[in-house]
């Protein structure tokens, strides 16, 4: 049962990661599609100003090239989203299914206090629970081996009847083996070695689990702090920066290159935020898996 739980935990972790990746690919596609819509609106403005003789043909050619480039990015993002959807379906074993993820990449209320995480790890980490159960089973085998070295008395009795010579006789016997040369030392030694091996495996798993909890906790905390910095310092400025760039172009204070550079920078800020969201969510899922918080408590 412990091995089954550990196997299911690995599959659950893979599914949760695939789900988060699908969410990220869908959001990336949405950002690029929105940027494409925004660029088409600017493209109409440039074409209109050029038809009135206010802008050069270079501006028209430059904005059209940028639009075609962004269109390719949208196509690639569509392919990546479809691939992520197929990957999630494959992990879950559903052929011909293309799921759409519905959720949020924002990290949840995962505890980051090490003592809390370590306590949960010792009780719920499937790999550790499985090894602990194997150690318990090995100790049971050692107890059995010690008991089997004790002699087992055998008592027999019955009645024998003969037909041709009419007669009936009864017999009774008792025997006790004397373990002069075999005291089950081989089985005891083998069971003792198995207990020692299982104990060492548990100790190794405990040490590895503690190091993994420390690593994944530090990674998740760091990525969550970086995400907060991006959201507080950069993301809120996107609408204002876009409006200022378009106004500067309309008023003739900036050229087409400055406008395109501004739109490209705004798109990169949104993609940077999405990338940070995805890596933070994946780090959270890894921490949950390492600490065993994505599985029910062991009975």
Coordinates of C-alpha atoms in Angstrom, one line a residue:
X1 CA 0.0 0.0 0.0
X2 CA 2.9 2.3 0.8
X3 CA 4.4 1.7 -2.6
X4 CA 1.1 2.3 -4.3
X5 CA 0.6 5.6 -2.5
X6 CA 4.1 6.7 -3.5
X7 CA 3.4 5.8 -7.2
X8 CA 0.1 7.7 -7.1
X9 CA 1.8 10.7 -5.5
X10 CA 4.3 10.8 -8.3
X11 CA 1.5 10.7 -10.9
X12 CA -0.5 13.4 -9.0
X13 CA 2.6 15.7 -9.0
X14 CA 3.0 15.2 -12.7
X15 CA -0.6 16.0 -13.4
X16 CA -0.5 19.2 -11.2
X17 CA 2.6 20.4 -13.0
X18 CA 1.1 19.7 -16.4
X19 CA -2.1 21.6 -15.4
X20 CA 0.0 24.6 -14.3
X21 CA 1.9 24.5 -17.6
X22 CA -1.3 24.4 -19.6
X23 CA -2.6 27.4 -17.6
X24 CA 0.6 29.3 -18.4
X25 CA 0.5 28.4 -22.1
X26 CA -3.2 29.5 -22.4
X27 CA -2.4 32.8 -20.6
X28 CA 0.6 33.4 -22.9
X29 CA -1.6 32.9 -25.9
X30 CA -4.1 35.3 -24.5
X31 CA -1.4 38.0 -23.9
X32 CA -0.1 37.7 -27.4
X33 CA -3.6 37.8 -28.9
X34 CA -4.3 40.9 -26.9
X35 CA -1.1 42.5 -28.0
X36 CA -2.0 41.6 -31.6
X37 CA -5.3 43.4 -31.2
X38 CA -3.6 46.4 -29.7
X39 CA -1.1 46.5 -32.6
X40 CA -3.8 46.2 -35.2
X41 CA -5.4 49.3 -33.6
X42 CA -2.1 51.2 -33.9
X43 CA -1.7 49.8 -37.4
X44 CA -5.0 51.5 -38.4
X45 CA -3.8 54.8 -37.0
X46 CA -0.5 54.6 -38.9
X47 CA -2.2 53.7 -42.1
X48 CA -4.7 56.5 -41.6
X49 CA -1.9 59.1 -41.0
X50 CA 0.1 57.8 -43.9
X51 CA -2.9 58.1 -46.3
X52 CA -3.2 61.8 -45.2
X53 CA 0.5 62.3 -45.9
X54 CA 1.3 62.8 -42.3
X55 CA 3.5 59.7 -42.0
X56 CA 6.0 58.0 -44.4
X57 CA 5.7 54.7 -46.1
X58 CA 8.5 53.5 -43.8
X59 CA 6.1 53.8 -40.9
X60 CA 3.6 51.7 -42.7
X61 CA 6.1 49.0 -43.7
X62 CA 7.5 48.9 -40.2
X63 CA 4.2 48.5 -38.5
X64 CA 3.1 45.9 -41.0
X65 CA 6.3 43.9 -40.5
X66 CA 5.8 44.0 -36.7
X67 CA 2.2 42.8 -37.1
X68 CA 3.3 39.8 -39.2
X69 CA 6.0 39.0 -36.7
X70 CA 3.5 39.1 -33.8
X71 CA 1.1 36.9 -35.9
X72 CA 3.8 34.2 -36.0
X73 CA 4.3 34.5 -32.2
X74 CA 0.5 33.9 -31.8
X75 CA 0.7 30.8 -34.0
X76 CA 3.6 29.4 -32.1
X77 CA 1.8 30.1 -28.8
X78 CA -1.3 28.3 -30.1
X79 CA 0.8 25.3 -30.9
X80 CA 2.4 25.3 -27.5
X81 CA -1.0 25.5 -25.8
X82 CA -2.3 22.6 -27.9
X83 CA 0.8 20.6 -27.0
X84 CA 0.4 21.3 -23.3
X85 CA -3.2 20.3 -23.5
X86 CA -2.3 17.0 -25.2
X87 CA 0.5 16.4 -22.6
X88 CA -2.0 16.7 -19.8
X89 CA -4.5 14.4 -21.6
X90 CA -1.7 11.8 -22.1
X91 CA -0.6 11.8 -18.5
X92 CA -4.2 11.2 -17.5
X93 CA -4.6 8.5 -20.1
X94 CA -7.4 10.1 -22.3
X95 CA -6.7 9.8 -26.0
X96 CA -8.5 12.2 -28.3
X97 CA -9.1 14.7 -25.5
X98 CA -7.9 18.3 -25.5
X99 CA -8.6 19.8 -22.1
X100 CA -8.8 23.5 -21.3
X101 CA -7.4 24.5 -17.9
X102 CA -9.6 26.6 -15.7
X103 CA -7.9 28.1 -12.7
X104 CA -5.3 30.6 -11.4
X105 CA -1.5 30.5 -11.4
X106 CA -1.4 32.6 -8.2
X107 CA 0.3 30.7 -5.4
X108 CA -2.0 29.5 -2.6
X109 CA -1.7 29.5 1.1
X110 CA 1.1 27.0 1.2
X111 CA 2.9 27.2 4.6
X112 CA 6.6 28.2 4.5
X113 CA 7.5 27.7 8.1
X114 CA 10.2 25.0 8.1
X115 CA 9.0 23.3 11.3
X116 CA 5.5 22.9 9.9
X117 CA 6.7 21.6 6.6
X118 CA 9.1 19.1 8.2
X119 CA 6.5 17.8 10.5
X120 CA 4.2 17.2 7.6
X121 CA 7.0 15.6 5.6
X122 CA 7.7 13.0 8.3
X123 CA 4.1 12.0 8.5
X124 CA 2.9 12.3 4.9
X125 CA 5.8 12.0 2.4
X126 CA 4.8 8.8 0.5
X127 CA 8.3 7.6 -0.1
X128 CA 9.2 8.0 3.5
X129 CA 6.0 6.3 4.7
X130 CA 6.6 3.4 2.4
X131 CA 10.2 2.9 3.7
X132 CA 9.0 3.1 7.3
X133 CA 6.5 0.4 6.6
X134 CA 9.1 -1.8 5.0
X135 CA 11.3 -1.3 8.1
X136 CA 8.4 -2.4 10.3
X137 CA 7.8 -5.4 8.2
X138 CA 11.5 -6.3 8.4
X139 CA 11.4 -6.1 12.2
X140 CA 8.4 -8.4 12.1
X141 CA 10.5 -10.9 10.1
X142 CA 13.3 -10.7 12.7
X143 CA 10.8 -11.5 15.5
X144 CA 9.5 -14.5 13.5
X145 CA 13.1 -15.7 12.9
X146 CA 13.8 -15.6 16.6
X147 CA 10.7 -17.5 17.4
X148 CA 11.3 -20.2 14.8
X149 CA 14.6 -21.1 16.5
X150 CA 12.7 -22.5 19.5
X151 CA 11.9 -26.3 19.3
X152 CA 8.3 -27.2 18.5
X153 CA 7.1 -30.3 20.2
X154 CA 5.1 -32.8 18.2
X155 CA 2.5 -35.0 19.8
X156 CA 0.8 -37.9 17.9
X157 CA -1.7 -40.6 18.8
X158 CA -4.2 -42.9 17.3
X159 CA -5.8 -46.4 16.9
X160 CA -4.7 -49.2 14.6
X161 CA -7.2 -52.0 13.7
X162 CA -6.3 -55.2 12.0
X163 CA -9.0 -57.3 10.1
X164 CA -7.7 -60.8 9.3
X165 CA -6.3 -61.1 12.8
X166 CA -8.9 -59.4 14.9
X167 CA -7.2 -56.9 17.1
X168 CA -7.1 -53.3 18.0
X169 CA -4.1 -51.4 19.3
X170 CA -3.6 -47.8 20.4
X171 CA -0.4 -45.8 20.1
X172 CA 0.8 -42.5 21.5
X173 CA 4.0 -40.6 21.0
X174 CA 5.7 -37.3 21.6
X175 CA 8.9 -35.8 20.1
X176 CA 10.9 -32.7 20.7
X177 CA 13.7 -31.7 18.2
X178 CA 16.9 -30.7 19.9
X179 CA 18.5 -27.8 18.0
X180 CA 22.1 -28.8 18.7
X181 CA 23.5 -27.7 15.4
X182 CA 20.8 -25.5 13.8
X183 CA 19.5 -22.7 16.0
X184 CA 18.0 -20.9 12.9
X185 CA 21.1 -18.6 13.0
X186 CA 21.0 -18.2 9.2
X187 CA 17.4 -16.9 9.1
X188 CA 18.1 -14.6 12.1
X189 CA 21.2 -13.2 10.5
X190 CA 19.4 -12.6 7.2
X191 CA 16.5 -10.9 9.0
X192 CA 18.9 -8.8 11.1
X193 CA 20.7 -7.7 8.0
X194 CA 17.4 -6.8 6.3
X195 CA 16.4 -4.7 9.4
X196 CA 19.7 -2.9 9.2
X197 CA 19.3 -2.2 5.5
X198 CA 15.8 -0.9 5.9
X199 CA 16.8 1.3 8.8
X200 CA 19.7 2.8 6.7
X201 CA 17.3 3.4 3.8
X202 CA 14.9 5.2 6.1
X203 CA 17.7 7.3 7.5
X204 CA 18.9 8.2 4.0
X205 CA 15.4 9.1 2.9
X206 CA 14.9 11.3 6.0
X207 CA 18.2 13.1 5.3
X208 CA 17.3 13.5 1.6
X209 CA 13.7 14.7 2.4
X210 CA 15.0 17.3 4.9
X211 CA 17.4 18.7 2.3
X212 CA 14.7 18.8 -0.3
X213 CA 12.3 20.6 2.0
X214 CA 14.9 23.2 2.7
X215 CA 15.7 23.6 -1.0
X216 CA 12.2 23.8 -2.3
X217 CA 11.0 26.0 0.5
X218 CA 13.8 28.5 -0.2
X219 CA 13.1 28.4 -3.9
X220 CA 9.4 29.0 -3.5
X221 CA 9.8 31.9 -1.0
X222 CA 12.3 33.6 -3.3
X223 CA 10.2 33.2 -6.4
X224 CA 7.1 34.4 -4.5
X225 CA 8.9 37.5 -3.4
X226 CA 10.1 38.2 -6.9
X227 CA 6.6 37.8 -8.2
X228 CA 5.3 40.4 -5.7
X229 CA 8.0 42.8 -6.8
X230 CA 7.0 42.5 -10.5
X231 CA 3.3 42.9 -9.6
X232 CA 3.9 46.0 -7.4
X233 CA 6.6 47.7 -9.5
X234 CA 6.0 46.8 -13.1
X235 CA 2.6 45.3 -13.9
X236 CA 0.4 48.2 -12.7
X237 CA 2.3 50.6 -15.1
X238 CA 1.4 48.7 -18.3
X239 CA -1.9 50.5 -19.2
X240 CA -0.4 54.0 -18.4
X241 CA 2.8 53.3 -20.4
X242 CA 0.8 52.1 -23.4
X243 CA -1.4 55.2 -23.4
X244 CA 1.5 57.5 -23.1
X245 CA 3.4 55.8 -26.0
X246 CA 0.3 56.1 -28.3
X247 CA -0.3 59.7 -27.3
X248 CA 3.3 60.7 -28.0
X249 CA 3.1 59.1 -31.5
X250 CA -0.2 60.8 -32.3
X251 CA 1.2 64.2 -31.2
X252 CA 4.3 63.7 -33.3
X253 CA 6.7 63.7 -30.3
X254 CA 7.9 60.1 -31.0
X255 CA 8.3 58.1 -34.2
X256 CA 7.2 54.6 -35.2
X257 CA 10.3 53.0 -33.8
X258 CA 9.7 54.4 -30.3
X259 CA 6.0 53.4 -30.5
X260 CA 6.9 49.8 -31.5
X261 CA 9.6 49.6 -28.9
X262 CA 7.2 50.7 -26.2
X263 CA 4.6 48.1 -27.3
X264 CA 7.2 45.4 -27.4
X265 CA 8.4 46.4 -23.9
X266 CA 4.9 46.3 -22.5
X267 CA 4.3 42.8 -24.0
X268 CA 7.6 41.6 -22.5
X269 CA 6.6 42.9 -19.1
X270 CA 3.4 40.9 -19.3
X271 CA 5.2 37.8 -20.4
X272 CA 7.8 38.3 -17.7
X273 CA 5.0 38.4 -15.1
X274 CA 3.5 35.2 -16.6
X275 CA 6.8 33.4 -16.6
X276 CA 7.3 34.3 -12.9
X277 CA 3.8 33.2 -12.1
X278 CA 4.4 29.8 -13.8
X279 CA 7.8 29.2 -12.1
X280 CA 6.4 30.2 -8.8
X281 CA 3.4 27.9 -9.2
X282 CA 5.7 25.0 -10.2
X283 CA 7.9 25.7 -7.2
X284 CA 4.9 25.6 -5.0
X285 CA 3.7 22.3 -6.5
X286 CA 7.2 20.8 -5.9
X287 CA 7.2 22.0 -2.3
X288 CA 3.8 20.4 -1.8
X289 CA 5.0 17.1 -3.3
X290 CA 8.2 17.1 -1.3
X291 CA 6.4 17.7 2.0
X292 CA 3.6 15.3 1.2
X293 CA 1.0 18.1 1.4
X294 CA -0.7 17.1 -1.8
X295 CA -1.7 13.6 -0.5
X296 CA -4.0 12.7 2.4
X297 CA -2.4 11.9 5.7
X298 CA -1.2 8.3 6.2
X299 CA -3.4 6.2 8.5

